[in-house]
């Protein structure tokens, strides 16, 4: 038993190779000789999905011979159409072999396939030419052609190779893509046209609205600017109060608690006083702007700012006050 197991393990690779060789030989015989489990292999098995065949009532030598002649004409037409004819030529040779074997049904089946391929290929070519013209016309109208060159090249290759099912599928996708691109281009054109017509038709109303908005925007800006200035003044006042408190704190530390030297006190207090002076200079200017005064010459005397009206403003103010009287 042990010897048999060792024998199997030693020759496992050999058995596997033998199985592969037998399988390959069987497949090769099916392809070359046409003998298979279910019958003979035929090019009809590779026919397009759209191909159908029904056995005619009249199956005879004359009908088979006539069908072979028609298939030769179909192949000549396909050659003229500049497509690859290897498949249909192989189908014709298979039909001629079937004719010699007096299998006239198979002859009619194969010749019907050749006729179907000829009709479908020519129809695809015509549809492809029409599609190219439509694409060119759409491109001249400004439609985006992104992706179309690659798609059209794939359609040309499918038709040349007589891959008819793939050709129909690609053409359907290209036509759908062209319709979508055309609709989108038309929509954008209509939107642009409507926008242009709207401006042309209502130009004076648009100008009037813009003028009104400009008039309303100025008071709104002034109001917003005034609020911003008020917030800034309030912030500066808080800063000034804080600096004053800091000076008081320094005074307590220097003169009451005696834990700070006089020179240090003077140095730090001077810094806070400088900040207070800057704030005192700034607040009157901002408050004058909030009050709506036109600030002219600013006079400074002992840390106090005096807001002077611009030349001519004072006279206007006097005239206004005299009119009120």
PDB file of C-alpha atoms in Angstrom:
ATOM      1  CA  UNK A   1       0.000   0.000   0.000  1.00  0.00           C
ATOM      2  CA  UNK A   2       2.828   2.324   0.902  1.00  0.00           C
ATOM      3  CA  UNK A   3       4.613   1.454  -2.313  1.00  0.00           C
ATOM      4  CA  UNK A   4       1.523   2.243  -4.374  1.00  0.00           C
ATOM      5  CA  UNK A   5       1.122   5.625  -2.656  1.00  0.00           C
ATOM      6  CA  UNK A   6       4.757   6.449  -3.297  1.00  0.00           C
ATOM      7  CA  UNK A   7       4.341   5.447  -6.931  1.00  0.00           C
ATOM      8  CA  UNK A   8       1.342   7.763  -7.311  1.00  0.00           C
ATOM      9  CA  UNK A   9       3.180  10.681  -5.705  1.00  0.00           C
ATOM     10  CA  UNK A  10       6.240  10.159  -7.884  1.00  0.00           C
ATOM     11  CA  UNK A  11       4.203  10.033 -11.096  1.00  0.00           C
ATOM     12  CA  UNK A  12       1.626  12.766 -10.296  1.00  0.00           C
ATOM     13  CA  UNK A  13       3.317  15.228 -12.653  1.00  0.00           C
ATOM     14  CA  UNK A  14       3.345  12.676 -15.423  1.00  0.00           C
ATOM     15  CA  UNK A  15      -0.389  11.935 -15.031  1.00  0.00           C
ATOM     16  CA  UNK A  16      -1.224  15.677 -15.032  1.00  0.00           C
ATOM     17  CA  UNK A  17       0.769  16.209 -18.224  1.00  0.00           C
ATOM     18  CA  UNK A  18      -0.961  13.239 -19.827  1.00  0.00           C
ATOM     19  CA  UNK A  19      -4.413  14.673 -19.006  1.00  0.00           C
ATOM     20  CA  UNK A  20      -3.494  18.066 -20.524  1.00  0.00           C
ATOM     21  CA  UNK A  21      -2.174  16.430 -23.705  1.00  0.00           C
ATOM     22  CA  UNK A  22      -5.319  14.307 -24.123  1.00  0.00           C
ATOM     23  CA  UNK A  23      -7.587  17.346 -23.584  1.00  0.00           C
ATOM     24  CA  UNK A  24      -5.609  19.451 -26.075  1.00  0.00           C
ATOM     25  CA  UNK A  25      -5.744  16.636 -28.632  1.00  0.00           C
ATOM     26  CA  UNK A  26      -9.513  16.346 -28.217  1.00  0.00           C
ATOM     27  CA  UNK A  27     -10.053  20.100 -28.655  1.00  0.00           C
ATOM     28  CA  UNK A  28      -7.768  20.186 -31.704  1.00  0.00           C
ATOM     29  CA  UNK A  29      -9.664  17.320 -33.285  1.00  0.00           C
ATOM     30  CA  UNK A  30     -12.964  19.109 -32.732  1.00  0.00           C
ATOM     31  CA  UNK A  31     -11.667  22.235 -34.463  1.00  0.00           C
ATOM     32  CA  UNK A  32      -9.850  20.620 -37.372  1.00  0.00           C
ATOM     33  CA  UNK A  33     -11.973  17.577 -38.176  1.00  0.00           C
ATOM     34  CA  UNK A  34     -15.346  18.901 -37.054  1.00  0.00           C
ATOM     35  CA  UNK A  35     -16.128  15.760 -35.018  1.00  0.00           C
ATOM     36  CA  UNK A  36     -17.583  16.559 -31.614  1.00  0.00           C
ATOM     37  CA  UNK A  37     -19.895  15.271 -29.000  1.00  0.00           C
ATOM     38  CA  UNK A  38     -22.864  17.266 -30.263  1.00  0.00           C
ATOM     39  CA  UNK A  39     -22.019  17.240 -33.971  1.00  0.00           C
ATOM     40  CA  UNK A  40     -19.835  19.114 -36.462  1.00  0.00           C
ATOM     41  CA  UNK A  41     -18.404  22.573 -35.845  1.00  0.00           C
ATOM     42  CA  UNK A  42     -19.602  25.181 -38.345  1.00  0.00           C
ATOM     43  CA  UNK A  43     -19.012  28.873 -38.937  1.00  0.00           C
ATOM     44  CA  UNK A  44     -22.757  29.259 -38.516  1.00  0.00           C
ATOM     45  CA  UNK A  45     -22.062  28.894 -34.796  1.00  0.00           C
ATOM     46  CA  UNK A  46     -20.175  32.231 -34.979  1.00  0.00           C
ATOM     47  CA  UNK A  47     -22.987  34.071 -36.759  1.00  0.00           C
ATOM     48  CA  UNK A  48     -24.133  37.509 -35.535  1.00  0.00           C
ATOM     49  CA  UNK A  49     -26.972  37.530 -33.010  1.00  0.00           C
ATOM     50  CA  UNK A  50     -29.278  39.175 -35.526  1.00  0.00           C
ATOM     51  CA  UNK A  51     -28.951  36.251 -37.975  1.00  0.00           C
ATOM     52  CA  UNK A  52     -31.798  33.752 -38.194  1.00  0.00           C
ATOM     53  CA  UNK A  53     -32.374  30.876 -40.607  1.00  0.00           C
ATOM     54  CA  UNK A  54     -35.410  28.818 -41.487  1.00  0.00           C
ATOM     55  CA  UNK A  55     -35.162  25.777 -43.733  1.00  0.00           C
ATOM     56  CA  UNK A  56     -36.911  26.638 -47.032  1.00  0.00           C
ATOM     57  CA  UNK A  57     -39.591  24.438 -48.535  1.00  0.00           C
ATOM     58  CA  UNK A  58     -37.586  23.890 -51.721  1.00  0.00           C
ATOM     59  CA  UNK A  59     -34.211  22.307 -50.895  1.00  0.00           C
ATOM     60  CA  UNK A  60     -32.529  21.035 -54.043  1.00  0.00           C
ATOM     61  CA  UNK A  61     -29.268  20.918 -55.921  1.00  0.00           C
ATOM     62  CA  UNK A  62     -30.379  23.808 -58.145  1.00  0.00           C
ATOM     63  CA  UNK A  63     -31.281  26.035 -55.177  1.00  0.00           C
ATOM     64  CA  UNK A  64     -27.986  25.246 -53.457  1.00  0.00           C
ATOM     65  CA  UNK A  65     -25.995  25.976 -56.629  1.00  0.00           C
ATOM     66  CA  UNK A  66     -27.856  29.244 -57.155  1.00  0.00           C
ATOM     67  CA  UNK A  67     -27.215  30.216 -53.518  1.00  0.00           C
ATOM     68  CA  UNK A  68     -23.479  29.558 -53.931  1.00  0.00           C
ATOM     69  CA  UNK A  69     -23.353  31.866 -56.959  1.00  0.00           C
ATOM     70  CA  UNK A  70     -25.139  34.588 -54.982  1.00  0.00           C
ATOM     71  CA  UNK A  71     -22.674  34.194 -52.112  1.00  0.00           C
ATOM     72  CA  UNK A  72     -19.750  34.704 -54.483  1.00  0.00           C
ATOM     73  CA  UNK A  73     -21.388  37.959 -55.630  1.00  0.00           C
ATOM     74  CA  UNK A  74     -21.950  38.981 -52.009  1.00  0.00           C
ATOM     75  CA  UNK A  75     -18.262  38.447 -51.247  1.00  0.00           C
ATOM     76  CA  UNK A  76     -17.271  40.564 -54.264  1.00  0.00           C
ATOM     77  CA  UNK A  77     -19.526  43.355 -52.979  1.00  0.00           C
ATOM     78  CA  UNK A  78     -17.874  43.149 -49.561  1.00  0.00           C
ATOM     79  CA  UNK A  79     -14.426  43.316 -51.160  1.00  0.00           C
ATOM     80  CA  UNK A  80     -15.523  46.453 -53.010  1.00  0.00           C
ATOM     81  CA  UNK A  81     -16.754  47.870 -49.698  1.00  0.00           C
ATOM     82  CA  UNK A  82     -13.189  47.495 -48.382  1.00  0.00           C
ATOM     83  CA  UNK A  83     -13.939  45.142 -45.492  1.00  0.00           C
ATOM     84  CA  UNK A  84     -12.081  42.032 -44.400  1.00  0.00           C
ATOM     85  CA  UNK A  85     -13.672  39.016 -46.126  1.00  0.00           C
ATOM     86  CA  UNK A  86     -11.791  36.136 -44.500  1.00  0.00           C
ATOM     87  CA  UNK A  87     -14.796  34.960 -42.463  1.00  0.00           C
ATOM     88  CA  UNK A  88     -17.258  34.949 -45.370  1.00  0.00           C
ATOM     89  CA  UNK A  89     -14.665  33.294 -47.636  1.00  0.00           C
ATOM     90  CA  UNK A  90     -14.244  30.532 -45.051  1.00  0.00           C
ATOM     91  CA  UNK A  91     -18.032  30.226 -44.870  1.00  0.00           C
ATOM     92  CA  UNK A  92     -18.187  29.917 -48.673  1.00  0.00           C
ATOM     93  CA  UNK A  93     -15.563  27.144 -48.653  1.00  0.00           C
ATOM     94  CA  UNK A  94     -17.530  25.326 -45.975  1.00  0.00           C
ATOM     95  CA  UNK A  95     -20.685  25.699 -48.102  1.00  0.00           C
ATOM     96  CA  UNK A  96     -18.885  24.323 -51.157  1.00  0.00           C
ATOM     97  CA  UNK A  97     -17.734  21.322 -49.100  1.00  0.00           C
ATOM     98  CA  UNK A  98     -21.296  20.769 -47.914  1.00  0.00           C
ATOM     99  CA  UNK A  99     -22.460  20.998 -51.544  1.00  0.00           C
ATOM    100  CA  UNK A 100     -20.016  18.268 -52.533  1.00  0.00           C
ATOM    101  CA  UNK A 101     -21.381  16.180 -49.669  1.00  0.00           C
ATOM    102  CA  UNK A 102     -24.920  16.906 -50.944  1.00  0.00           C
ATOM    103  CA  UNK A 103     -25.813  18.585 -47.646  1.00  0.00           C
ATOM    104  CA  UNK A 104     -27.941  21.236 -49.347  1.00  0.00           C
ATOM    105  CA  UNK A 105     -29.595  22.469 -46.131  1.00  0.00           C
ATOM    106  CA  UNK A 106     -26.179  23.340 -44.737  1.00  0.00           C
ATOM    107  CA  UNK A 107     -25.321  25.047 -48.049  1.00  0.00           C
ATOM    108  CA  UNK A 108     -28.435  27.217 -47.806  1.00  0.00           C
ATOM    109  CA  UNK A 109     -27.709  27.899 -44.146  1.00  0.00           C
ATOM    110  CA  UNK A 110     -24.169  29.126 -44.838  1.00  0.00           C
ATOM    111  CA  UNK A 111     -25.064  31.112 -47.961  1.00  0.00           C
ATOM    112  CA  UNK A 112     -27.915  32.749 -46.052  1.00  0.00           C
ATOM    113  CA  UNK A 113     -25.364  33.752 -43.397  1.00  0.00           C
ATOM    114  CA  UNK A 114     -23.095  35.288 -46.062  1.00  0.00           C
ATOM    115  CA  UNK A 115     -26.026  37.242 -47.500  1.00  0.00           C
ATOM    116  CA  UNK A 116     -26.995  38.480 -44.041  1.00  0.00           C
ATOM    117  CA  UNK A 117     -23.432  39.630 -43.328  1.00  0.00           C
ATOM    118  CA  UNK A 118     -23.265  41.449 -46.674  1.00  0.00           C
ATOM    119  CA  UNK A 119     -26.549  43.301 -46.050  1.00  0.00           C
ATOM    120  CA  UNK A 120     -25.704  44.111 -42.434  1.00  0.00           C
ATOM    121  CA  UNK A 121     -22.174  45.313 -43.250  1.00  0.00           C
ATOM    122  CA  UNK A 122     -23.388  47.619 -46.042  1.00  0.00           C
ATOM    123  CA  UNK A 123     -26.162  48.921 -43.794  1.00  0.00           C
ATOM    124  CA  UNK A 124     -23.636  49.603 -41.039  1.00  0.00           C
ATOM    125  CA  UNK A 125     -21.345  51.420 -43.471  1.00  0.00           C
ATOM    126  CA  UNK A 126     -24.202  53.609 -44.694  1.00  0.00           C
ATOM    127  CA  UNK A 127     -25.244  54.370 -41.125  1.00  0.00           C
ATOM    128  CA  UNK A 128     -21.650  55.134 -40.218  1.00  0.00           C
ATOM    129  CA  UNK A 129     -21.296  57.607 -43.088  1.00  0.00           C
ATOM    130  CA  UNK A 130     -24.546  59.327 -42.078  1.00  0.00           C
ATOM    131  CA  UNK A 131     -23.364  59.497 -38.478  1.00  0.00           C
ATOM    132  CA  UNK A 132     -20.069  61.071 -39.562  1.00  0.00           C
ATOM    133  CA  UNK A 133     -21.935  63.735 -41.562  1.00  0.00           C
ATOM    134  CA  UNK A 134     -24.160  64.494 -38.581  1.00  0.00           C
ATOM    135  CA  UNK A 135     -21.129  64.761 -36.307  1.00  0.00           C
ATOM    136  CA  UNK A 136     -19.403  67.121 -38.745  1.00  0.00           C
ATOM    137  CA  UNK A 137     -22.528  69.301 -38.975  1.00  0.00           C
ATOM    138  CA  UNK A 138     -22.854  69.377 -35.187  1.00  0.00           C
ATOM    139  CA  UNK A 139     -19.180  70.312 -34.831  1.00  0.00           C
ATOM    140  CA  UNK A 140     -19.658  73.269 -37.184  1.00  0.00           C
ATOM    141  CA  UNK A 141     -22.531  74.428 -34.969  1.00  0.00           C
ATOM    142  CA  UNK A 142     -20.236  74.436 -31.946  1.00  0.00           C
ATOM    143  CA  UNK A 143     -21.238  71.120 -30.358  1.00  0.00           C
ATOM    144  CA  UNK A 144     -18.487  69.561 -28.232  1.00  0.00           C
ATOM    145  CA  UNK A 145     -16.911  66.546 -29.975  1.00  0.00           C
ATOM    146  CA  UNK A 146     -15.057  65.209 -26.948  1.00  0.00           C
ATOM    147  CA  UNK A 147     -14.741  61.414 -27.130  1.00  0.00           C
ATOM    148  CA  UNK A 148     -16.141  61.064 -30.660  1.00  0.00           C
ATOM    149  CA  UNK A 149     -12.867  60.492 -32.603  1.00  0.00           C
ATOM    150  CA  UNK A 150     -11.978  57.398 -30.552  1.00  0.00           C
ATOM    151  CA  UNK A 151     -15.538  56.087 -30.742  1.00  0.00           C
ATOM    152  CA  UNK A 152     -15.733  56.531 -34.528  1.00  0.00           C
ATOM    153  CA  UNK A 153     -12.383  54.780 -34.984  1.00  0.00           C
ATOM    154  CA  UNK A 154     -13.724  51.808 -33.001  1.00  0.00           C
ATOM    155  CA  UNK A 155     -16.813  51.679 -35.250  1.00  0.00           C
ATOM    156  CA  UNK A 156     -14.641  51.722 -38.392  1.00  0.00           C
ATOM    157  CA  UNK A 157     -12.515  48.857 -37.054  1.00  0.00           C
ATOM    158  CA  UNK A 158     -15.591  46.799 -36.097  1.00  0.00           C
ATOM    159  CA  UNK A 159     -17.093  47.207 -39.582  1.00  0.00           C
ATOM    160  CA  UNK A 160     -13.802  46.344 -41.299  1.00  0.00           C
ATOM    161  CA  UNK A 161     -13.420  43.192 -39.188  1.00  0.00           C
ATOM    162  CA  UNK A 162     -17.122  42.324 -39.774  1.00  0.00           C
ATOM    163  CA  UNK A 163     -17.735  42.356 -36.023  1.00  0.00           C
ATOM    164  CA  UNK A 164     -21.287  43.388 -36.750  1.00  0.00           C
ATOM    165  CA  UNK A 165     -22.804  43.018 -33.267  1.00  0.00           C
ATOM    166  CA  UNK A 166     -20.073  45.219 -31.809  1.00  0.00           C
ATOM    167  CA  UNK A 167     -20.473  47.705 -34.663  1.00  0.00           C
ATOM    168  CA  UNK A 168     -24.211  48.083 -33.985  1.00  0.00           C
ATOM    169  CA  UNK A 169     -23.604  48.501 -30.267  1.00  0.00           C
ATOM    170  CA  UNK A 170     -20.919  51.160 -30.760  1.00  0.00           C
ATOM    171  CA  UNK A 171     -23.012  53.035 -33.319  1.00  0.00           C
ATOM    172  CA  UNK A 172     -25.995  53.087 -30.971  1.00  0.00           C
ATOM    173  CA  UNK A 173     -23.804  54.562 -28.227  1.00  0.00           C
ATOM    174  CA  UNK A 174     -22.339  57.160 -30.617  1.00  0.00           C
ATOM    175  CA  UNK A 175     -25.791  58.244 -31.830  1.00  0.00           C
ATOM    176  CA  UNK A 176     -27.045  58.541 -28.249  1.00  0.00           C
ATOM    177  CA  UNK A 177     -23.954  60.560 -27.277  1.00  0.00           C
ATOM    178  CA  UNK A 178     -24.425  62.864 -30.279  1.00  0.00           C
ATOM    179  CA  UNK A 179     -28.094  63.437 -29.411  1.00  0.00           C
ATOM    180  CA  UNK A 180     -27.167  64.276 -25.830  1.00  0.00           C
ATOM    181  CA  UNK A 181     -24.373  66.653 -26.886  1.00  0.00           C
ATOM    182  CA  UNK A 182     -26.672  68.352 -29.416  1.00  0.00           C
ATOM    183  CA  UNK A 183     -29.433  68.836 -26.831  1.00  0.00           C
ATOM    184  CA  UNK A 184     -26.981  70.290 -24.327  1.00  0.00           C
ATOM    185  CA  UNK A 185     -25.558  72.659 -26.940  1.00  0.00           C
ATOM    186  CA  UNK A 186     -29.067  73.754 -27.944  1.00  0.00           C
ATOM    187  CA  UNK A 187     -29.955  74.364 -24.298  1.00  0.00           C
ATOM    188  CA  UNK A 188     -26.881  76.534 -23.740  1.00  0.00           C
ATOM    189  CA  UNK A 189     -27.604  78.436 -26.955  1.00  0.00           C
ATOM    190  CA  UNK A 190     -31.188  79.109 -25.864  1.00  0.00           C
ATOM    191  CA  UNK A 191     -30.050  80.288 -22.448  1.00  0.00           C
ATOM    192  CA  UNK A 192     -27.531  82.671 -24.021  1.00  0.00           C
ATOM    193  CA  UNK A 193     -30.136  83.932 -26.498  1.00  0.00           C
ATOM    194  CA  UNK A 194     -32.726  84.490 -23.783  1.00  0.00           C
ATOM    195  CA  UNK A 195     -30.177  86.361 -21.682  1.00  0.00           C
ATOM    196  CA  UNK A 196     -29.243  88.548 -24.631  1.00  0.00           C
ATOM    197  CA  UNK A 197     -32.877  89.210 -25.537  1.00  0.00           C
ATOM    198  CA  UNK A 198     -33.681  90.047 -21.929  1.00  0.00           C
ATOM    199  CA  UNK A 199     -30.922  92.668 -21.786  1.00  0.00           C
ATOM    200  CA  UNK A 200     -31.887  94.145 -25.161  1.00  0.00           C
ATOM    201  CA  UNK A 201     -35.580  94.248 -24.307  1.00  0.00           C
ATOM    202  CA  UNK A 202     -35.337  95.575 -20.763  1.00  0.00           C
ATOM    203  CA  UNK A 203     -32.147  97.635 -20.982  1.00  0.00           C
ATOM    204  CA  UNK A 204     -33.582 100.852 -19.546  1.00  0.00           C
ATOM    205  CA  UNK A 205     -35.315  99.018 -16.681  1.00  0.00           C
ATOM    206  CA  UNK A 206     -32.018  97.301 -15.845  1.00  0.00           C
ATOM    207  CA  UNK A 207     -30.182 100.642 -15.822  1.00  0.00           C
ATOM    208  CA  UNK A 208     -32.910 102.138 -13.609  1.00  0.00           C
ATOM    209  CA  UNK A 209     -32.620  99.262 -11.135  1.00  0.00           C
ATOM    210  CA  UNK A 210     -28.839  99.658 -11.032  1.00  0.00           C
ATOM    211  CA  UNK A 211     -29.192 103.393 -10.335  1.00  0.00           C
ATOM    212  CA  UNK A 212     -31.693 102.737  -7.534  1.00  0.00           C
ATOM    213  CA  UNK A 213     -29.416 100.119  -6.025  1.00  0.00           C
ATOM    214  CA  UNK A 214     -26.493 102.543  -6.171  1.00  0.00           C
ATOM    215  CA  UNK A 215     -28.575 105.224  -4.428  1.00  0.00           C
ATOM    216  CA  UNK A 216     -29.732 102.824  -1.723  1.00  0.00           C
ATOM    217  CA  UNK A 217     -26.301 101.341  -1.253  1.00  0.00           C
ATOM    218  CA  UNK A 218     -24.699 104.610  -0.126  1.00  0.00           C
ATOM    219  CA  UNK A 219     -26.904 105.156   2.975  1.00  0.00           C
ATOM    220  CA  UNK A 220     -26.574 101.489   3.836  1.00  0.00           C
ATOM    221  CA  UNK A 221     -22.805 101.758   3.595  1.00  0.00           C
ATOM    222  CA  UNK A 222     -22.799 104.893   5.772  1.00  0.00           C
ATOM    223  CA  UNK A 223     -24.953 103.191   8.394  1.00  0.00           C
ATOM    224  CA  UNK A 224     -22.721 100.146   8.433  1.00  0.00           C
ATOM    225  CA  UNK A 225     -19.603 102.310   8.586  1.00  0.00           C
ATOM    226  CA  UNK A 226     -21.050 104.315  11.485  1.00  0.00           C
ATOM    227  CA  UNK A 227     -21.778 101.113  13.442  1.00  0.00           C
ATOM    228  CA  UNK A 228     -18.236  99.972  12.849  1.00  0.00           C
ATOM    229  CA  UNK A 229     -16.859 103.306  14.101  1.00  0.00           C
ATOM    230  CA  UNK A 230     -19.024 103.152  17.228  1.00  0.00           C
ATOM    231  CA  UNK A 231     -17.737  99.686  18.038  1.00  0.00           C
ATOM    232  CA  UNK A 232     -14.194 100.936  17.525  1.00  0.00           C
ATOM    233  CA  UNK A 233     -14.741 103.925  19.846  1.00  0.00           C
ATOM    234  CA  UNK A 234     -16.211 101.667  22.540  1.00  0.00           C
ATOM    235  CA  UNK A 235     -13.222  99.357  22.240  1.00  0.00           C
ATOM    236  CA  UNK A 236     -10.775 102.275  22.511  1.00  0.00           C
ATOM    237  CA  UNK A 237     -12.550 103.581  25.619  1.00  0.00           C
ATOM    238  CA  UNK A 238     -12.226 100.169  27.242  1.00  0.00           C
ATOM    239  CA  UNK A 239      -8.535 100.117  26.369  1.00  0.00           C
ATOM    240  CA  UNK A 240      -8.069 103.603  27.857  1.00  0.00           C
ATOM    241  CA  UNK A 241      -9.838 102.581  31.087  1.00  0.00           C
ATOM    242  CA  UNK A 242      -7.673  99.482  31.290  1.00  0.00           C
ATOM    243  CA  UNK A 243      -4.475 101.521  30.839  1.00  0.00           C
ATOM    244  CA  UNK A 244      -5.583 103.938  33.591  1.00  0.00           C
ATOM    245  CA  UNK A 245      -6.221 101.034  35.944  1.00  0.00           C
ATOM    246  CA  UNK A 246      -2.780  99.665  35.154  1.00  0.00           C
ATOM    247  CA  UNK A 247      -1.199 103.022  36.048  1.00  0.00           C
ATOM    248  CA  UNK A 248      -3.088 103.012  39.374  1.00  0.00           C
ATOM    249  CA  UNK A 249      -1.875  99.492  40.009  1.00  0.00           C
ATOM    250  CA  UNK A 250       1.701 100.584  39.344  1.00  0.00           C
ATOM    251  CA  UNK A 251       1.270 103.494  41.751  1.00  0.00           C
ATOM    252  CA  UNK A 252       0.075 101.152  44.532  1.00  0.00           C
ATOM    253  CA  UNK A 253       3.002  98.811  43.972  1.00  0.00           C
ATOM    254  CA  UNK A 254       5.539 101.660  43.879  1.00  0.00           C
ATOM    255  CA  UNK A 255       4.279 104.014  46.599  1.00  0.00           C
ATOM    256  CA  UNK A 256       2.002 101.973  48.866  1.00  0.00           C
ATOM    257  CA  UNK A 257       3.370  98.430  48.755  1.00  0.00           C
ATOM    258  CA  UNK A 258       6.917  99.629  48.032  1.00  0.00           C
ATOM    259  CA  UNK A 259       7.773  96.554  45.971  1.00  0.00           C
ATOM    260  CA  UNK A 260       8.738  98.454  42.796  1.00  0.00           C
ATOM    261  CA  UNK A 261      11.477 100.974  42.206  1.00  0.00           C
ATOM    262  CA  UNK A 262      10.672 104.509  41.122  1.00  0.00           C
ATOM    263  CA  UNK A 263      12.585 104.165  37.850  1.00  0.00           C
ATOM    264  CA  UNK A 264      10.663 101.004  36.928  1.00  0.00           C
ATOM    265  CA  UNK A 265       7.394 102.699  37.793  1.00  0.00           C
ATOM    266  CA  UNK A 266       8.199 105.701  35.607  1.00  0.00           C
ATOM    267  CA  UNK A 267       9.216 103.496  32.679  1.00  0.00           C
ATOM    268  CA  UNK A 268       6.067 101.353  32.754  1.00  0.00           C
ATOM    269  CA  UNK A 269       3.744 104.232  33.538  1.00  0.00           C
ATOM    270  CA  UNK A 270       5.169 106.210  30.609  1.00  0.00           C
ATOM    271  CA  UNK A 271       4.305 103.355  28.257  1.00  0.00           C
ATOM    272  CA  UNK A 272       0.687 103.259  29.476  1.00  0.00           C
ATOM    273  CA  UNK A 273       0.418 107.063  29.302  1.00  0.00           C
ATOM    274  CA  UNK A 274       1.644 106.976  25.704  1.00  0.00           C
ATOM    275  CA  UNK A 275      -1.120 104.507  24.828  1.00  0.00           C
ATOM    276  CA  UNK A 276      -3.693 106.655  26.633  1.00  0.00           C
ATOM    277  CA  UNK A 277      -2.527 109.741  24.717  1.00  0.00           C
ATOM    278  CA  UNK A 278      -2.862 107.917  21.383  1.00  0.00           C
ATOM    279  CA  UNK A 279      -6.369 106.800  22.280  1.00  0.00           C
ATOM    280  CA  UNK A 280      -7.326 110.347  23.361  1.00  0.00           C
ATOM    281  CA  UNK A 281      -6.111 111.608  19.999  1.00  0.00           C
ATOM    282  CA  UNK A 282      -8.070 108.984  18.066  1.00  0.00           C
ATOM    283  CA  UNK A 283     -11.462 108.965  19.836  1.00  0.00           C
ATOM    284  CA  UNK A 284     -12.442 112.600  19.000  1.00  0.00           C
ATOM    285  CA  UNK A 285     -11.662 112.021  15.335  1.00  0.00           C
ATOM    286  CA  UNK A 286     -13.859 108.920  15.219  1.00  0.00           C
ATOM    287  CA  UNK A 287     -16.671 110.594  17.172  1.00  0.00           C
ATOM    288  CA  UNK A 288     -16.589 113.545  14.795  1.00  0.00           C
ATOM    289  CA  UNK A 289     -16.854 111.193  11.848  1.00  0.00           C
ATOM    290  CA  UNK A 290     -19.788 109.425  13.516  1.00  0.00           C
ATOM    291  CA  UNK A 291     -21.512 112.784  13.991  1.00  0.00           C
ATOM    292  CA  UNK A 292     -21.131 113.454  10.285  1.00  0.00           C
ATOM    293  CA  UNK A 293     -18.705 116.326  10.584  1.00  0.00           C
ATOM    294  CA  UNK A 294     -16.301 117.002   7.751  1.00  0.00           C
ATOM    295  CA  UNK A 295     -12.929 116.924   9.416  1.00  0.00           C
ATOM    296  CA  UNK A 296     -10.526 119.604   8.283  1.00  0.00           C
ATOM    297  CA  UNK A 297      -7.496 120.917  10.191  1.00  0.00           C
ATOM    298  CA  UNK A 298      -6.841 119.078  13.444  1.00  0.00           C
ATOM    299  CA  UNK A 299      -5.290 121.234  16.167  1.00  0.00           C
ATOM    300  CA  UNK A 300      -3.610 119.646  19.149  1.00  0.00           C
ATOM    301  CA  UNK A 301      -3.080 121.465  22.416  1.00  0.00           C
ATOM    302  CA  UNK A 302      -1.966 119.754  25.629  1.00  0.00           C
ATOM    303  CA  UNK A 303      -3.122 116.322  24.504  1.00  0.00           C
ATOM    304  CA  UNK A 304      -6.529 117.561  23.341  1.00  0.00           C
ATOM    305  CA  UNK A 305      -7.608 117.404  19.697  1.00  0.00           C
ATOM    306  CA  UNK A 306      -9.747 120.157  18.264  1.00  0.00           C
ATOM    307  CA  UNK A 307     -11.781 119.279  15.177  1.00  0.00           C
ATOM    308  CA  UNK A 308     -11.971 122.152  12.741  1.00  0.00           C
ATOM    309  CA  UNK A 309     -14.343 122.231   9.782  1.00  0.00           C
ATOM    310  CA  UNK A 310     -12.950 122.458   6.291  1.00  0.00           C
ATOM    311  CA  UNK A 311     -12.806 125.879   4.685  1.00  0.00           C
ATOM    312  CA  UNK A 312     -16.251 126.835   3.493  1.00  0.00           C
ATOM    313  CA  UNK A 313     -18.046 124.339   5.709  1.00  0.00           C
ATOM    314  CA  UNK A 314     -18.254 126.778   8.615  1.00  0.00           C
ATOM    315  CA  UNK A 315     -19.860 129.426   6.376  1.00  0.00           C
ATOM    316  CA  UNK A 316     -22.419 126.918   5.122  1.00  0.00           C
ATOM    317  CA  UNK A 317     -23.256 125.976   8.699  1.00  0.00           C
ATOM    318  CA  UNK A 318     -23.781 129.662   9.568  1.00  0.00           C
ATOM    319  CA  UNK A 319     -26.108 130.117   6.582  1.00  0.00           C
ATOM    320  CA  UNK A 320     -28.151 127.088   7.642  1.00  0.00           C
ATOM    321  CA  UNK A 321     -28.484 128.412  11.217  1.00  0.00           C
ATOM    322  CA  UNK A 322     -29.563 131.874   9.972  1.00  0.00           C
ATOM    323  CA  UNK A 323     -32.230 130.320   7.753  1.00  0.00           C
ATOM    324  CA  UNK A 324     -33.630 128.422  10.738  1.00  0.00           C
ATOM    325  CA  UNK A 325     -33.903 131.687  12.679  1.00  0.00           C
TER     326      UNK A 325
END
